[in-house]
Coordinates of C-alpha atoms in Angstrom, one line a residue:
X1 CA 116.2 117.1 121.7
X2 CA 115.2 114.3 120.1
X3 CA 112.2 114.2 117.0
X4 CA 111.1 110.8 116.0
X5 CA 110.6 110.4 112.3
X6 CA 108.0 107.7 111.0
X7 CA 109.1 106.9 107.4
X8 CA 112.5 108.4 107.9
X9 CA 114.1 106.4 105.0
X10 CA 111.9 107.2 102.2
X11 CA 112.0 110.5 99.8
X12 CA 110.7 112.8 102.1
X13 CA 112.0 111.2 105.5
X14 CA 115.2 111.9 104.5
X15 CA 114.8 115.6 104.0
X16 CA 113.0 115.9 107.2
X17 CA 115.9 114.0 109.3
X18 CA 118.4 116.5 107.7
X19 CA 116.1 119.3 108.5
X20 CA 115.8 117.8 111.8
X21 CA 119.8 118.1 112.1
X22 CA 120.1 121.2 110.7
X23 CA 117.9 122.5 113.4
X24 CA 120.5 121.3 116.1
X25 CA 118.1 118.1 117.0
X26 CA 118.6 114.5 116.9
X27 CA 116.3 112.6 114.8
X28 CA 115.0 108.9 115.7
X29 CA 114.3 107.2 112.6
X30 CA 111.2 104.9 112.6
X31 CA 111.0 102.8 110.1
X32 CA 111.3 99.1 109.4
X33 CA 115.3 99.2 108.7
X34 CA 115.2 100.8 112.5
X35 CA 113.8 97.6 114.1
X36 CA 110.0 99.9 113.9
X37 CA 107.3 98.3 112.2
X38 CA 103.8 100.9 111.8
X39 CA 101.7 98.4 110.4
X40 CA 102.1 96.0 113.2
X41 CA 103.0 98.5 116.1
X42 CA 106.8 96.5 116.3
X43 CA 109.2 98.6 118.3
X44 CA 107.4 101.5 118.7
X45 CA 107.0 102.4 122.3
X46 CA 110.9 101.3 122.5
X47 CA 111.6 104.2 120.0
X48 CA 109.3 106.8 121.2
X49 CA 110.2 106.5 124.6
X50 CA 111.4 109.9 125.6
X51 CA 110.6 111.3 122.4
X52 CA 108.5 114.4 122.6
X53 CA 107.7 115.1 119.0
X54 CA 106.8 112.9 116.3
X55 CA 106.8 113.8 112.8
X56 CA 104.8 111.5 110.7
X57 CA 106.0 111.3 106.4
X58 CA 105.2 107.9 106.5
X59 CA 103.8 106.9 103.2
X60 CA 102.2 103.8 100.6
X61 CA 102.3 104.2 97.1
X62 CA 98.7 103.2 95.7
X63 CA 95.8 104.5 93.7
X64 CA 93.4 101.6 95.7
X65 CA 91.1 103.1 98.3
X66 CA 90.9 100.1 100.2
X67 CA 95.3 100.4 100.7
X68 CA 95.6 103.8 101.5
X69 CA 93.2 103.8 103.9
X70 CA 94.4 100.7 105.3
X71 CA 97.8 101.7 105.7
X72 CA 97.2 105.6 106.7
X73 CA 94.6 104.0 109.1
X74 CA 96.7 101.6 110.6
X75 CA 99.9 103.1 110.9
X76 CA 98.9 106.7 112.3
X77 CA 96.5 104.5 115.1
X78 CA 99.5 102.5 116.0
X79 CA 101.9 106.0 116.2
X80 CA 99.2 107.7 118.4
X81 CA 98.6 105.1 120.5
X82 CA 102.1 104.2 121.1
X83 CA 102.9 108.1 121.6
X84 CA 100.2 108.6 124.1
X85 CA 101.5 105.7 126.2
X86 CA 104.8 106.8 126.5
X87 CA 103.8 111.0 126.7
X88 CA 104.8 112.4 123.2
X89 CA 103.2 115.7 123.6
X90 CA 103.0 116.7 119.7
X91 CA 102.3 114.5 116.6
X92 CA 102.7 116.3 113.4
X93 CA 101.4 115.1 110.0
X94 CA 101.7 115.4 106.4
X95 CA 98.7 115.5 104.4
X96 CA 98.1 116.4 100.9
X97 CA 96.5 119.6 99.7
X98 CA 92.8 118.9 97.9
X99 CA 92.6 115.3 99.7
X100 CA 89.0 117.3 100.8
X101 CA 88.2 118.0 97.0
X102 CA 89.5 114.9 95.2
X103 CA 88.1 112.1 95.4
X104 CA 91.1 109.6 94.4
X105 CA 91.8 106.6 96.4
X106 CA 95.0 107.3 97.6
X107 CA 93.6 111.0 99.4
X108 CA 91.0 108.6 100.9
X109 CA 93.9 107.4 103.2
X110 CA 95.1 111.0 103.9
X111 CA 91.4 112.1 105.0
X112 CA 91.3 108.8 107.3
X113 CA 94.7 109.4 108.6
X114 CA 93.8 113.5 109.1
X115 CA 90.8 112.4 111.3
X116 CA 92.6 110.3 113.5
X117 CA 94.9 112.8 114.0
X118 CA 92.9 115.4 115.0
X119 CA 90.8 113.5 117.2
X120 CA 93.4 112.2 118.9
X121 CA 94.4 112.2 122.5
X122 CA 97.9 113.8 121.2
X123 CA 98.2 117.3 120.5
X124 CA 98.9 117.4 117.1
X125 CA 99.0 119.5 113.8
X126 CA 98.8 118.6 110.1
X127 CA 100.5 120.1 107.7
X128 CA 98.9 119.9 103.7
X129 CA 101.4 120.4 101.4
X130 CA 100.6 120.4 97.0
X131 CA 102.0 118.0 95.1
X132 CA 106.2 118.0 95.0
X133 CA 108.1 118.9 91.9
X134 CA 109.6 115.3 92.1
X135 CA 106.0 113.8 90.9
X136 CA 106.6 114.5 87.6
X137 CA 109.8 112.3 87.6
X138 CA 107.8 109.6 89.2
X139 CA 105.3 109.4 86.7
X140 CA 107.2 109.7 83.9
X141 CA 109.2 106.9 85.5
X142 CA 106.0 104.4 85.5
X143 CA 105.2 105.1 81.7
X144 CA 107.4 103.1 79.3
X145 CA 107.3 104.2 75.2
X146 CA 108.0 106.7 73.3
X147 CA 104.5 108.8 74.5
X148 CA 104.2 109.8 78.2
X149 CA 100.3 109.8 78.9
X150 CA 100.0 112.2 81.9
X151 CA 96.9 112.9 83.8
X152 CA 95.7 116.5 83.2
X153 CA 96.4 118.1 86.9
X154 CA 96.4 121.9 87.6
X155 CA 99.0 122.1 90.4
X156 CA 100.8 124.3 92.9
X157 CA 104.0 122.2 93.2
X158 CA 106.7 122.9 95.7
X159 CA 109.8 121.5 96.5
X160 CA 109.8 118.6 99.2
X161 CA 113.0 119.7 100.8
X162 CA 110.8 123.2 101.5
X163 CA 108.0 120.9 102.8
X164 CA 110.9 119.9 105.1
X165 CA 111.8 122.5 106.5
X166 CA 108.6 123.5 107.7
X167 CA 107.0 120.2 109.2
X168 CA 110.5 120.8 111.4
X169 CA 109.0 124.6 112.3
X170 CA 106.3 123.6 113.3
X171 CA 107.3 120.4 115.2
X172 CA 109.3 122.6 116.9
X173 CA 106.2 125.0 117.6
X174 CA 102.8 124.9 119.8
X175 CA 100.4 122.2 118.3
X176 CA 98.3 124.1 115.7
X177 CA 96.0 121.4 114.3
X178 CA 95.2 121.9 110.8
X179 CA 97.9 124.6 109.8
X180 CA 97.8 126.9 106.7
X181 CA 98.3 125.1 103.3
X182 CA 102.0 124.6 102.2
X183 CA 102.7 125.4 98.4
X184 CA 104.7 126.6 95.6
X185 CA 105.7 130.1 94.3
X186 CA 103.8 129.9 90.8
X187 CA 100.5 127.5 89.3
X188 CA 101.6 124.6 87.0
X189 CA 100.0 121.7 84.8
X190 CA 101.6 118.6 84.8
X191 CA 102.0 118.6 81.0
X192 CA 104.6 120.9 81.0
X193 CA 106.2 120.1 84.6
X194 CA 106.5 116.4 82.2
X195 CA 107.8 118.5 78.9
X196 CA 109.9 120.4 80.5
X197 CA 111.7 118.0 82.8
X198 CA 112.5 115.3 79.6
X199 CA 114.1 118.0 77.9
X200 CA 115.8 119.4 80.3
X201 CA 117.5 115.4 80.5
X202 CA 117.8 115.6 76.8
X203 CA 114.7 113.5 75.8
X204 CA 112.5 113.7 72.9
X205 CA 109.4 111.7 74.2
X206 CA 106.3 113.0 73.5
X207 CA 103.9 114.2 76.4
X208 CA 100.3 113.3 75.7
X209 CA 97.8 114.9 78.3
X210 CA 94.7 112.9 79.1
X211 CA 92.4 114.1 81.5
X212 CA 90.7 111.2 84.2
X213 CA 87.2 110.4 83.8
X214 CA 84.2 111.9 85.9
X215 CA 84.6 114.1 88.7
X216 CA 87.9 113.0 90.3
X217 CA 89.3 114.1 86.8
X218 CA 87.2 117.3 86.1
X219 CA 88.7 118.3 90.0
X220 CA 92.1 117.7 89.0
X221 CA 92.5 119.6 85.8
X222 CA 90.4 122.8 87.6
X223 CA 91.5 123.7 91.2
X224 CA 90.7 121.2 93.1
X225 CA 94.7 120.4 94.1
X226 CA 95.0 124.0 94.5
X227 CA 95.3 126.1 97.9
X228 CA 91.9 127.8 98.7
X229 CA 93.6 130.2 101.6
X230 CA 96.9 131.9 102.7
X231 CA 99.7 130.1 103.8
X232 CA 103.5 129.5 103.4
X233 CA 105.0 129.8 100.2
X234 CA 108.2 128.1 99.0
X235 CA 111.0 129.9 96.7
X236 CA 112.3 127.5 94.9
X237 CA 110.7 127.7 90.9
X238 CA 110.4 124.6 89.2
X239 CA 113.3 125.8 86.9
X240 CA 115.6 126.4 89.5
X241 CA 114.6 123.1 90.9
X242 CA 115.4 121.1 87.4
X243 CA 119.0 122.8 87.5
X244 CA 119.2 121.3 91.2
X245 CA 121.0 118.2 92.5
X246 CA 117.4 116.9 93.3
X247 CA 116.1 116.7 89.6
X248 CA 119.5 115.2 88.3
X249 CA 119.2 112.4 91.0
X250 CA 116.2 111.1 89.2
X251 CA 117.4 111.5 86.0
X252 CA 117.8 108.3 84.7
X253 CA 114.4 107.1 85.5
X254 CA 112.4 109.4 83.1
X255 CA 113.5 108.6 80.0

């Protein structure tokens, strides 16, 4: 079966493409490099013709509410409309645990995406995931200098490849609406993850945790990013991830 992967050239998208192939199916990558523009909607009908299942892991790097809502709203609307026109039978979207409890600009876009998908005409599944282990490396890479100031965040992070495998499993099953949240095997704080990541890479940078202001900061430092019910749980621990190629590939970006 051909399975379309929207955002298939991104970090998570590449893992989903690999998981589709490992499951014995053929990925159809939806990205600008393959002639598909999710925002303009160009190339979608041609790319989705004969494709029964779509997995959407497209993403935008922003904390601006308007930009996030515009991206996820436009991309999702175009994907769903094209899917309905050509007969897509199952639309699977990746979202974030806590998107409805943390008033963060990026999460506003994910809430918009979820509503469009679940209220749309194409049968759908939405999987909320906790933050990926890779978030620690991405955050450190944006913070220059000898001191890394990171937000106080309590999470139950997970290896991205385990989320990719779960998305493919859901895509091959019947549409489920809101699927149970997926999370990692243990609760961790961002400051602890950052310190351990830096030490594993031989860096002596100091890590300074700072609580973000207002209700958003309280939610992130508290339980707002944690799963609230049972669901699938990853098995790879953060220490195991630190020793894996996935962590080593980003080594130069966190110093």
